[in-house]
Structures are given as C-alpha cells and as structure tokens.
XYZ file of C-alpha atoms in Angstrom:
599
model
C -45.743 105.314 14.034
C -48.881 103.659 14.842
C -52.189 104.567 12.814
C -54.866 106.368 14.861
C -57.700 104.194 16.486
C -60.404 106.433 15.512
C -60.474 105.144 11.978
C -61.044 101.862 9.962
C -58.739 101.336 7.176
C -56.318 104.089 8.139
C -53.021 103.484 6.292
C -49.688 102.569 8.155
C -48.237 105.999 8.764
C -44.910 105.416 7.042
C -42.671 107.840 5.296
C -42.166 106.882 1.581
C -38.851 106.993 -0.271
C -36.990 110.096 -1.001
C -37.560 110.420 -4.690
C -36.497 113.851 -6.477
C -39.386 115.273 -8.256
C -39.156 114.602 -12.009
C -41.879 115.206 -14.271
C -41.343 114.237 -17.885
C -43.061 116.555 -20.258
C -44.155 115.196 -23.503
C -45.892 117.191 -26.162
C -48.296 114.679 -27.398
C -50.282 115.299 -30.700
C -53.570 117.530 -30.559
C -56.409 115.921 -32.388
C -59.397 117.917 -33.360
C -61.723 118.320 -36.381
C -61.719 115.548 -39.065
C -58.380 114.287 -38.170
C -59.974 113.347 -34.746
C -62.835 111.657 -36.257
C -60.625 109.642 -38.645
C -58.072 108.796 -36.039
C -60.526 107.974 -33.374
C -62.355 105.524 -35.442
C -59.095 103.784 -36.742
C -57.718 103.452 -33.289
C -61.026 101.877 -32.091
C -60.987 99.521 -34.812
C -57.087 98.337 -34.922
C -55.850 96.354 -31.915
C -52.030 96.987 -32.464
C -52.704 100.655 -32.592
C -54.617 100.414 -29.213
C -51.679 98.663 -27.736
C -49.105 100.970 -29.129
C -50.833 104.084 -27.669
C -51.294 102.339 -24.349
C -47.513 101.701 -24.348
C -46.861 105.085 -25.448
C -48.761 106.735 -22.585
C -46.138 105.218 -20.194
C -48.758 103.255 -18.196
C -46.350 100.243 -18.259
C -43.491 101.727 -16.142
C -45.464 101.641 -13.005
C -45.350 97.807 -12.531
C -41.529 98.013 -12.504
C -41.078 100.571 -9.637
C -38.983 98.806 -6.997
C -40.330 100.541 -4.080
C -43.943 98.948 -4.547
C -42.563 95.552 -4.589
C -43.852 94.490 -1.360
C -46.644 96.848 -0.845
C -50.170 95.578 -0.670
C -52.677 96.417 -3.003
C -55.408 99.170 -1.953
C -58.340 99.214 -4.586
C -60.890 101.420 -2.767
C -59.004 104.205 -0.717
C -61.666 104.245 1.772
C -60.545 105.545 5.247
C -63.647 105.605 7.705
C -63.616 107.890 10.565
C -65.481 105.943 13.398
C -67.723 107.693 15.970
C -71.060 109.186 16.396
C -72.833 109.152 12.864
C -75.740 111.731 13.902
C -77.315 114.013 14.303
C -76.326 116.359 11.312
C -74.564 119.402 12.701
C -76.657 122.350 13.085
C -76.748 125.599 10.713
C -75.710 128.333 13.405
C -76.606 132.032 12.519
C -72.962 132.806 11.848
C -72.787 130.336 8.914
C -76.200 131.482 7.517
C -75.814 135.295 7.693
C -74.651 136.858 4.452
C -71.369 138.689 5.061
C -70.493 139.540 1.430
C -73.421 141.856 0.431
C -71.740 144.198 -1.966
C -74.398 144.521 -4.738
C -71.891 143.770 -7.480
C -70.569 140.641 -5.964
C -73.591 139.141 -4.200
C -75.168 135.764 -4.849
C -78.450 134.757 -3.558
C -77.820 131.948 -0.675
C -79.888 129.349 0.527
C -80.784 131.467 3.638
C -81.676 134.186 1.262
C -84.367 131.853 -0.353
C -85.526 130.865 3.085
C -86.184 134.383 4.216
C -87.987 135.440 1.077
C -90.171 132.607 1.340
C -90.677 133.073 4.982
C -91.758 136.820 4.373
C -93.844 135.718 1.488
C -92.007 138.052 -1.052
C -91.824 135.197 -3.541
C -92.634 131.526 -3.483
C -90.921 128.345 -4.665
C -93.548 127.962 -7.333
C -92.883 131.441 -8.791
C -89.055 130.922 -8.729
C -89.420 127.494 -10.566
C -91.812 128.925 -13.081
C -89.159 131.750 -13.669
C -86.340 129.307 -14.037
C -87.846 126.715 -16.257
C -88.047 128.728 -19.371
C -84.436 129.660 -18.849
C -83.045 126.149 -18.648
C -85.357 123.952 -20.814
C -83.752 123.126 -24.206
C -86.398 123.581 -26.977
C -86.619 124.854 -30.416
C -88.917 127.770 -29.898
C -87.100 129.496 -27.084
C -83.277 130.310 -26.518
C -81.640 131.375 -23.325
C -78.198 132.300 -22.340
C -78.515 129.822 -19.606
C -79.759 126.629 -21.242
C -76.596 124.948 -22.428
C -75.833 124.303 -18.950
C -78.653 121.834 -18.632
C -79.602 118.883 -20.566
C -82.952 117.831 -22.214
C -85.428 116.590 -19.491
C -87.561 114.904 -22.096
C -90.632 116.377 -20.833
C -90.100 116.007 -17.065
C -90.784 119.555 -16.119
C -94.173 118.490 -14.379
C -91.731 116.832 -11.733
C -90.211 120.190 -10.989
C -93.557 121.789 -10.779
C -95.074 119.307 -8.306
C -92.379 119.679 -6.105
C -92.482 123.405 -6.337
C -96.178 123.488 -5.422
C -95.767 121.096 -2.837
C -93.130 123.367 -1.219
C -95.414 126.315 -1.642
C -98.242 124.772 0.040
C -95.982 123.596 2.926
C -94.738 127.367 3.301
C -98.342 128.602 3.090
C -99.356 126.103 5.815
C -96.340 127.205 8.106
C -95.148 123.500 7.707
C -91.892 123.979 5.828
C -89.252 121.436 6.190
C -86.318 123.583 7.002
C -83.548 125.671 5.519
C -83.714 123.872 2.108
C -87.365 123.763 1.373
C -88.171 125.224 -1.991
C -84.483 125.994 -3.070
C -83.734 125.139 -6.536
C -80.862 122.996 -7.206
C -79.070 121.201 -10.310
C -77.702 117.590 -10.395
C -75.033 116.362 -12.765
C -76.081 114.271 -15.661
C -74.228 111.311 -14.457
C -76.120 111.161 -11.295
C -79.517 109.367 -10.755
C -82.524 111.510 -10.001
C -86.055 109.676 -9.854
C -88.071 110.206 -13.182
C -85.004 111.443 -15.078
C -82.519 109.763 -17.528
C -78.934 109.877 -17.006
C -77.016 110.664 -20.317
C -73.675 110.902 -18.943
C -72.867 113.651 -21.526
C -73.755 111.469 -24.477
C -76.191 111.961 -27.211
C -79.702 110.410 -26.169
C -80.651 107.230 -27.681
C -84.009 106.015 -25.977
C -83.648 102.736 -27.643
C -80.544 101.871 -25.498
C -81.627 100.709 -22.085
C -78.938 102.601 -20.177
C -81.017 105.916 -21.004
C -84.173 104.521 -19.110
C -85.659 106.909 -16.519
C -84.063 106.222 -13.088
C -86.428 104.524 -10.523
C -84.784 106.125 -7.538
C -82.634 109.247 -6.780
C -79.077 108.406 -5.323
C -78.872 108.671 -1.476
C -77.115 112.268 -1.266
C -79.648 113.519 -3.769
C -82.751 111.854 -1.899
C -81.466 113.476 1.373
C -81.515 116.954 -0.487
C -85.002 116.210 -1.900
C -86.477 115.015 1.569
C -85.104 118.418 2.929
C -87.384 120.065 0.318
C -84.819 120.967 -2.303
C -86.275 121.193 -5.698
C -84.182 119.514 -8.499
C -85.011 122.028 -11.626
C -83.214 119.711 -14.060
C -79.829 117.705 -14.911
C -76.671 119.701 -15.431
C -74.658 119.084 -18.776
C -71.295 117.563 -18.380
C -68.144 116.504 -20.494
C -68.936 113.449 -22.523
C -68.390 110.423 -19.918
C -66.674 112.725 -17.617
C -63.418 111.936 -19.357
C -61.714 115.290 -19.443
C -61.632 118.564 -17.755
C -62.227 120.973 -20.578
C -66.174 120.664 -20.493
C -66.094 120.651 -24.348
C -69.039 118.355 -25.435
C -69.585 117.896 -29.150
C -72.799 115.671 -28.463
C -74.807 118.033 -26.103
C -73.225 121.380 -26.497
C -70.551 122.996 -24.306
C -71.914 125.014 -21.190
C -70.712 128.772 -21.262
C -68.039 129.982 -18.923
C -69.786 133.300 -18.167
C -66.427 134.859 -16.969
C -65.167 134.694 -20.209
C -67.164 133.159 -23.086
C -64.171 132.353 -25.129
C -62.776 129.983 -22.369
C -64.081 126.479 -21.601
C -66.037 126.069 -18.442
C -63.995 123.008 -17.075
C -65.406 119.558 -16.491
C -66.491 117.304 -16.153
C -69.163 119.068 -13.949
C -69.234 121.864 -16.320
C -72.941 122.600 -16.330
C -73.205 122.847 -12.737
C -70.243 125.247 -12.255
C -71.630 127.364 -15.149
C -75.083 127.713 -13.711
C -73.765 128.582 -10.386
C -71.629 131.255 -11.502
C -74.213 132.957 -13.275
C -76.859 132.768 -10.402
C -79.558 129.995 -11.772
C -78.989 127.962 -8.679
C -77.130 128.340 -5.285
C -76.035 124.470 -5.193
C -75.430 121.780 -7.575
C -74.561 117.905 -6.958
C -71.483 116.947 -9.020
C -69.097 113.912 -9.391
C -65.440 113.889 -9.064
C -63.030 111.102 -10.066
C -59.970 113.315 -11.225
C -61.183 116.975 -10.345
C -64.500 117.051 -11.987
C -65.874 119.155 -9.163
C -62.969 121.227 -8.414
C -61.651 122.206 -12.000
C -64.827 123.724 -13.126
C -65.403 125.203 -9.889
C -62.017 126.959 -10.193
C -62.717 127.988 -13.814
C -66.059 129.442 -12.994
C -64.949 131.165 -9.724
C -67.240 129.098 -7.424
C -66.627 126.580 -4.446
C -66.363 122.917 -4.753
C -65.778 120.002 -2.103
C -64.501 116.610 -3.117
C -65.567 114.375 -0.151
C -63.669 111.542 1.132
C -64.117 108.502 -0.610
C -67.648 106.842 0.117
C -68.479 109.751 2.342
C -71.757 110.651 0.471
C -72.542 107.359 -1.029
C -70.823 103.991 -1.927
C -69.871 103.926 -5.569
C -68.151 100.887 -7.338
C -65.559 103.206 -8.852
C -62.360 103.433 -6.960
C -61.816 107.027 -7.657
C -65.107 108.819 -7.895
C -67.165 110.479 -5.243
C -70.533 112.490 -5.512
C -70.066 115.797 -4.039
C -71.304 119.424 -3.837
C -70.464 122.590 -5.583
C -71.907 126.011 -4.510
C -71.847 129.777 -5.107
C -71.081 130.319 -1.578
C -69.133 128.441 1.198
C -72.221 128.493 3.418
C -74.285 126.876 0.791
C -71.473 124.371 0.101
C -71.517 123.383 3.787
C -75.357 123.114 3.869
C -75.226 120.865 0.784
C -72.451 118.554 2.284
C -74.129 118.103 5.763
C -77.230 117.036 4.089
C -75.770 114.903 1.515
C -73.235 113.000 3.974
C -76.070 111.883 6.441
C -75.432 108.155 6.979
C -77.463 105.629 5.018
C -78.546 103.032 7.231
C -78.856 100.546 4.601
C -75.442 100.934 3.353
C -72.810 98.945 5.678
C -69.847 101.115 4.074
C -71.384 104.906 3.901
C -73.467 104.408 6.921
C -70.475 103.961 9.212
C -68.888 107.077 8.485
C -68.656 109.366 11.793
C -69.698 113.004 11.513
C -66.972 115.131 10.497
C -66.531 117.942 13.062
C -64.779 121.167 12.929
C -61.657 121.572 14.787
C -61.465 123.162 17.967
C -60.461 126.993 17.851
C -57.241 126.237 19.694
C -56.165 123.461 17.227
C -53.095 124.004 15.362
C -53.340 125.231 11.627
C -50.753 123.887 9.256
C -50.229 124.385 5.386
C -47.975 122.186 3.732
C -46.442 122.926 0.402
C -44.327 120.713 -1.901
C -42.570 123.098 -3.756
C -41.316 121.497 -6.722
C -44.759 120.272 -7.426
C -46.157 123.649 -6.815
C -43.613 125.198 -9.307
C -45.147 123.325 -12.127
C -48.090 125.771 -12.091
C -48.225 128.936 -14.750
C -46.308 131.588 -13.011
C -49.458 133.869 -13.095
C -51.596 131.160 -11.391
C -48.677 130.424 -8.887
C -48.178 134.126 -7.918
C -52.016 134.623 -7.111
C -52.007 131.404 -4.882
C -48.806 132.296 -3.184
C -50.512 135.793 -2.137
C -53.219 133.781 -0.620
C -51.138 131.569 1.299
C -49.426 134.448 2.639
C -52.724 136.088 3.772
C -53.393 132.721 5.641
C -50.035 132.842 7.381
C -50.424 136.434 8.291
C -53.820 136.820 9.081
C -55.297 133.404 9.822
C -52.760 131.949 12.026
C -51.452 129.191 9.668
C -47.876 127.677 10.010
C -46.361 126.854 6.508
C -44.218 123.876 6.457
C -42.218 122.307 3.481
C -43.310 118.751 2.523
C -42.706 116.428 -0.174
C -44.581 113.363 -1.611
C -42.706 110.435 -3.529
C -43.658 109.529 -7.123
C -46.124 112.150 -7.878
C -45.806 112.011 -11.751
C -46.112 108.214 -11.435
C -48.994 108.315 -9.053
C -50.767 110.822 -11.478
C -50.150 108.335 -14.308
C -51.509 105.390 -12.198
C -54.436 107.480 -11.442
C -55.100 108.309 -15.032
C -54.906 104.581 -16.071
C -57.313 103.459 -13.283
C -59.722 106.195 -14.116
C -59.861 105.253 -17.847
C -59.852 101.729 -17.339
C -62.903 101.830 -14.907
C -64.550 104.175 -17.523
C -63.918 101.732 -20.499
C -65.237 98.783 -18.409
C -68.370 100.696 -17.429
C -68.724 101.761 -21.095
C -68.337 98.204 -22.264
C -71.349 97.177 -20.270
C -73.842 99.512 -21.623
C -74.410 97.995 -25.163
C -72.907 95.632 -27.282
C -71.711 98.046 -29.798
C -70.252 99.869 -26.710
C -68.091 102.592 -28.531
C -71.006 103.721 -30.801
C -72.583 105.842 -27.964
C -69.582 108.204 -27.638
C -67.544 110.807 -30.036
C -64.348 110.251 -31.473
C -62.301 111.417 -28.562
C -63.683 108.877 -26.279
C -63.618 106.183 -28.743
C -59.944 106.615 -29.031
C -59.516 107.007 -25.353
C -61.635 103.958 -24.258
C -60.377 101.625 -26.831
C -57.022 102.378 -25.561
C -57.871 102.098 -22.008
C -59.422 98.682 -22.530
C -55.945 97.364 -23.107
C -54.920 97.589 -19.387
C -53.431 94.210 -18.273
C -54.645 92.825 -14.985
C -50.841 92.788 -13.615
C -50.526 96.582 -14.352
C -53.840 97.343 -12.681
C -52.739 95.575 -9.480
C -49.676 97.509 -9.529
C -51.217 100.814 -9.915
C -53.116 100.043 -6.661
C -49.744 99.088 -4.897
C -48.532 102.556 -5.718
C -51.612 104.037 -4.316
C -51.112 102.158 -0.830
C -47.671 103.638 -0.846
C -48.800 107.243 -1.495
C -51.807 106.767 1.311
C -49.005 105.607 3.742
C -46.901 108.504 3.179
C -49.860 110.897 3.483
C -50.723 109.266 6.814
C -47.138 109.843 7.855
C -47.345 113.552 7.005
C -50.757 113.999 8.828
C -49.369 112.392 11.948
C -46.232 114.400 11.852
C -48.125 117.604 11.330
C -51.575 117.501 13.127
C -53.942 119.785 11.322
C -52.109 119.679 7.960
C -53.737 120.708 4.780
C -51.836 120.076 1.772
C -51.889 123.141 -0.561
C -51.732 123.753 -4.167
C -53.432 125.490 -6.943
C -56.538 123.748 -7.898
C -55.263 123.602 -11.570
C -51.823 125.041 -12.877
C -53.245 126.247 -16.091
C -54.874 129.777 -16.381
C -58.034 128.591 -17.772
C -58.595 126.655 -21.031
C -59.112 128.975 -24.070
C -61.558 127.613 -26.796
C -60.363 126.963 -30.171
C -63.006 127.652 -32.982
C -64.655 124.663 -34.505
C -63.873 122.194 -31.538
C -67.440 122.255 -30.557
C -68.359 120.330 -33.793
C -66.252 117.000 -33.383
C -64.890 117.628 -29.969
C -60.993 117.663 -29.438
C -58.346 115.720 -27.858
C -55.217 117.456 -26.213
C -53.860 114.826 -23.920
C -51.017 116.897 -22.689
C -53.150 119.595 -21.552
C -55.608 117.601 -19.999
C -52.841 115.688 -18.025
C -51.419 119.051 -16.853
C -54.581 120.473 -16.003
C -55.292 117.809 -13.208
C -51.898 117.364 -11.888
C -52.660 118.695 -8.389
C -56.476 117.504 -7.990
C -55.790 113.923 -8.703
C -54.164 113.249 -5.292
C -57.102 113.296 -3.340
C -59.084 111.023 -5.864
C -56.092 108.509 -5.973
C -55.797 108.374 -1.858
C -59.417 108.994 -1.000
C -58.788 112.283 1.009
C -61.138 115.216 0.978
C -60.308 118.266 -0.696
C -61.645 121.795 -1.435
C -61.281 124.389 -4.165
C -61.771 128.024 -3.401
C -61.223 131.101 -5.943
C -58.614 133.421 -4.589
C -57.879 135.907 -7.519
C -58.456 136.695 -11.323
C -55.858 136.884 -14.121
C -55.968 138.823 -17.536
C -57.225 136.489 -20.468
C -55.251 135.417 -23.525
C -58.535 135.925 -25.614
C -62.055 137.274 -25.124
C -63.475 139.662 -22.565
C -63.471 138.979 -18.722
C -60.749 137.970 -16.289
C -60.209 134.350 -15.662
C -60.738 133.053 -11.983
C -58.047 131.239 -10.175
C -58.486 129.011 -7.306
C -56.376 127.604 -4.498
C -57.179 123.866 -3.359
C -56.706 122.406 0.273
C -56.485 118.664 0.644
C -56.848 117.284 4.356
C -56.784 114.150 6.155
C -59.511 111.692 5.885
C -62.503 112.686 7.803
C -61.571 116.415 7.657
C -64.290 117.654 5.482
C -65.587 120.212 8.105
C -61.959 121.615 8.511
C -61.626 122.155 4.994
C -65.050 123.938 4.781
C -63.682 126.184 7.729
C -60.699 126.890 5.470
C -62.891 127.635 2.554
C -64.750 130.475 4.646
C -61.406 132.007 5.281
C -60.687 132.035 1.538
C -63.995 133.533 0.855
C -63.363 136.289 3.331
C -59.822 136.886 1.563
C -61.624 136.923 -1.890
C -64.210 139.587 -0.854
C -61.665 141.668 1.253
C -58.179 140.944 0.351
C -57.994 140.854 -3.351
C -58.147 143.883 -5.280
C -61.555 144.526 -6.591
C -63.001 141.605 -4.406
C -65.353 138.897 -5.957
C -65.915 139.327 -9.653
C -69.540 138.342 -10.789
C -70.270 137.671 -14.451
C -71.962 140.470 -16.309
C -74.923 137.889 -17.179
C -75.398 136.977 -13.633
C -79.454 136.610 -13.121
C -80.929 138.560 -10.408
C -83.501 135.539 -9.965
C -85.639 137.313 -7.192
C -85.967 140.514 -9.138
C -86.902 138.459 -12.183
C -89.650 136.603 -10.304
C -91.223 139.898 -8.927
C -91.307 141.384 -12.277
C -92.601 138.126 -14.025
C -95.338 138.231 -11.309
C -96.102 141.821 -11.658
C -96.578 141.603 -15.295
C -98.862 138.730 -15.132
C -100.693 140.675 -12.361
C -100.975 143.821 -14.667
C -102.053 141.828 -17.658
C-alpha cells in the first residue's frame, strides 16, 4: 500500500502485528503531604533510587520488543499536508450564527462580542475594565475567578492599551475583523510579549527563565494581529507534568461544575475560565492531553492540532492549540492560529486543512478492547453519543485494532518526561530547586533515560504511525473514537493543594486515550457529550468523547465537533449544563457602566 502523494513525511501504510490488548494494571503508591516532600527530596538526591524507579516504571521493556527491531526511528511525528497554504478559510454565517441560545446554556461567542461592539452596546475597553478586577491576583480583592490566572506582575497596562486601541478602531469604523476586541487567555507556558512564563512554577525574578518575553509566539501573534486582547496568562499544572491540575505553587484553578473536583491539566486555568464565561477562547498546549483532558473535565471544547501545525516546537510531542467554549470559536481560533509562518520552513509549508465534501464517507473506528478500559459510566455516555452519530449523522461504525497500545503509552510517557527533564535542567544550575516535590521525584527519575531506550521508543512510534496510516488508507474518512479520558473526573483530596500529590497510576490511566495523538502527531478533538453524578460535592461531572483523525484533518474534526455540539444541546437529557457561577459578562459590563454614570 503506497503512501498518498499529497503529504511530506507520510508513514508507509503498513498493518502492524496482531497483538492482543493486554494492559498490566499496577497499583503504584500514592504520595501526598509530608511523605511526598520527604520522598521527592530523597529520590532527587539518591541516584540508585532514581534508577530503581525508572526500572520499576517498565520503561526498559520497550527496547526488547521484537517487532521494532528493523523499524527506523521517527523523532518528530511531523506529517505535512502539501498544497495551498492560504488564504485562510472564511467564516460563513452558518458558522457564526448562535444555534444554541437557551438562556440557561448560552455562552457568549466571538460573534456575540463582534455584534455588541458593532452596535455600540459595549466597547472592548469596558469589557476589559470589567474583567481585570475579576482575574487579577492581589491581596486587597478576592474573586471566584482569579485562581485560573497567574500574577501578571503589573502588566495590566498592556491589556488596557490593547483595549483602547480596539475601541478606537471600532469608533472609527476601522475594526480589524471578527476577533477585534475579543478577550482571550494564553497558557502560562506560551510566550506573550511583555509577560513572563512561569510554566506553573513559583515566580523567582532572579532566575533568567522568568524574564519578560520579547515576542509572542506565532499563533498568539496571529490572534493579536486580528485584534484579540490577551487579558492575562492562564494558570497550569506545574511544568505541565500531570493532568489533574493540582498546583501547590500557584494555587489550583476551580472546576466550576463541581468544586470538589480537579479542573484537569495541564491547561487547567484555560478550561476553568472558559467554562465560567470569562473568555470565549484560550490558547493552550498539549503534549499528553493537556488541552483535551481539562476541556473534558470542564465541559468545553479542545483541539489538539497536528504536530507543528500552528508553530514549530522542539518537543516531539507538544503542540500549541486552542480551547473554546463553543465549536464556532474553536474553529475561529484554529484558523487564525494555523496561518502559515513565512519565516518557518516547517510550519510554513502546511497546506490548509479543508472540510470534507458533503458526499465524503463518514467512518468511526473503535478499538473495543481499548475502549472497554473506561469507567462503565463514562463508556455508557460515550456509547450513546456514538449511536447518535451512526443513526442521525450517517457514520459507519467499524471495529479496528492498534498494536502495542500499552507499550506505546509507556513510550510516550518516557519521551514526555525525558524531554521535560532536559528542558528543566537547562533553566538554572540547581534545576530541581524551581519545582515542587512531585516534580523533583518525576524529573530526577526521568533524567535516567538511556539514549538507547530513547531511540527504541521512537522506533515504536514509527510502527504505530505506519499502522494508523494503514487504517486511514483502508477506511477513508476514518475517525478513531474513544472517551477523552476513561476516568469520571478527578476528586480532590483535602490537603493536596499544600504540597501537591503524586498518583502515578491514576495519571497514567487518565491519559490512556489522549496520548495516541501526541505520540503519532495526528490531530484530535474533544467534545462534551453528557454528564454523570459525582462521588463528592455538588454538580454533575462532564464527560467527553474524542475523535482522532488523519494527519491534516483538523477541519474534519471541527465538523464532527459541531455535530457533537448539536447532540449535547438537543440529544442529551437536560442539554448542555452551565456552571452556576457563570459570569454574564455583558450584563456585568452594562451594570458597571451604569453605576459609574449614576455616580
């Protein structure tokens, strides 16, 4: 089977070995509180303990898999669609129109902001002046919403300057387009001009890593050039090393659907602020589900793009990608962020992703043995959604299999933490001093990865990519379906937010579906499809379904997400649920302006 010619770097479509799914479930010790502090510091300083835990994790078994003996190494899973790179796809009226307008479920969209600015009901400056007190961390004012945002170190003037400029453009009839004046958030590991990156760590101005960024990264630049206003940096799990979102250094963002559950991570602040209406769009990053898992836990939408689609990154798993409260806004954010960078010989070559033709075949593939690893409550909700797609949207459902899924997840995890450890090592000579106990343990163990094992991890990556290529060629239009995460949320344990926690078994289980897209460079989207009763606290827990597509299929995935959005509103009992603390920003703006006028 020959690879398609419309790509560079497309894997040889070759079916992998028929390996029965076998996941070895080990209950690893959970560390929290003072035992975590003591254990983290001990392991960080004792080499033989680091080696013991590296071996105990099972990373060393990958290099002995016989089926990867003659497979070449694939480090960056970059598959580049070739063709026209511009112009950006337009935003048709059907995309922009709000279909889901029930008062109890409505979220303000980018188009809502646009229309209100156009009619003069509110201005960008009024919106920003209302939002900043709600998200700024300081000692004199407390807000429900501020733990989703990090300290800007006095940079609010940058936000106000951008808002004034947008307001002046609107007053002069020279607005830049659909995004002009729309507030957005950007994850704390993503560079924005004038702001510091903390990567979820405690701020230390004496360390050069925390210096102000001289330029915004390319996808953020494109949003800012379109008039979007970055109102601040979103909090995240420290270093992005886990998907709970628990952060002892900066504080943990709230899951507003149920405040006794974690928000997910590592783009935790982004998903938290979207769910409660602070902004319609956030920029996140995703190396192991860090966009999709928090999107799932908070009932919003996340798109993990193809590798290097929005910007070149040296990490072999990570992408910079959008989250949004609606699929229309996810689409708008993606199209702006993925514009080609003429100065980048890698990202700048990506052809436009285009929606499939209406007559294109629609296929969903399910690996049943893998799917069945999900909590039965999660699986049931996702199965109902798949039935809807088959019966209402015309999808054909096919059974598929993927070899070495548990081993591939192990390889993904080893690559991820090894690259994370190397990045951390270069920040300061006393490199573990910047992180908490959980990451001291994790990074010191990860630094033990031998070069030979790292090579073989990437041989397994190529084998899996070849098998996915085989599936995509065998089933044109295929979307690989799974729950976004197999767990029904992540309950908070009291006390964890003081020192953090390390629950490796749960961390591994939580990402057992999302990792595949990072490992293989494929695009993947998460969409909420229902809710389950909680184990603690008040408020139902969102459950999301995930689709992973062929390289270059971002627009196909966004089309599927729109179908999922319709299902959530119209096919799920009770429809979409919005947190009780949702902020009606437009009403808040008008009330503040009226109060100032009356005064």
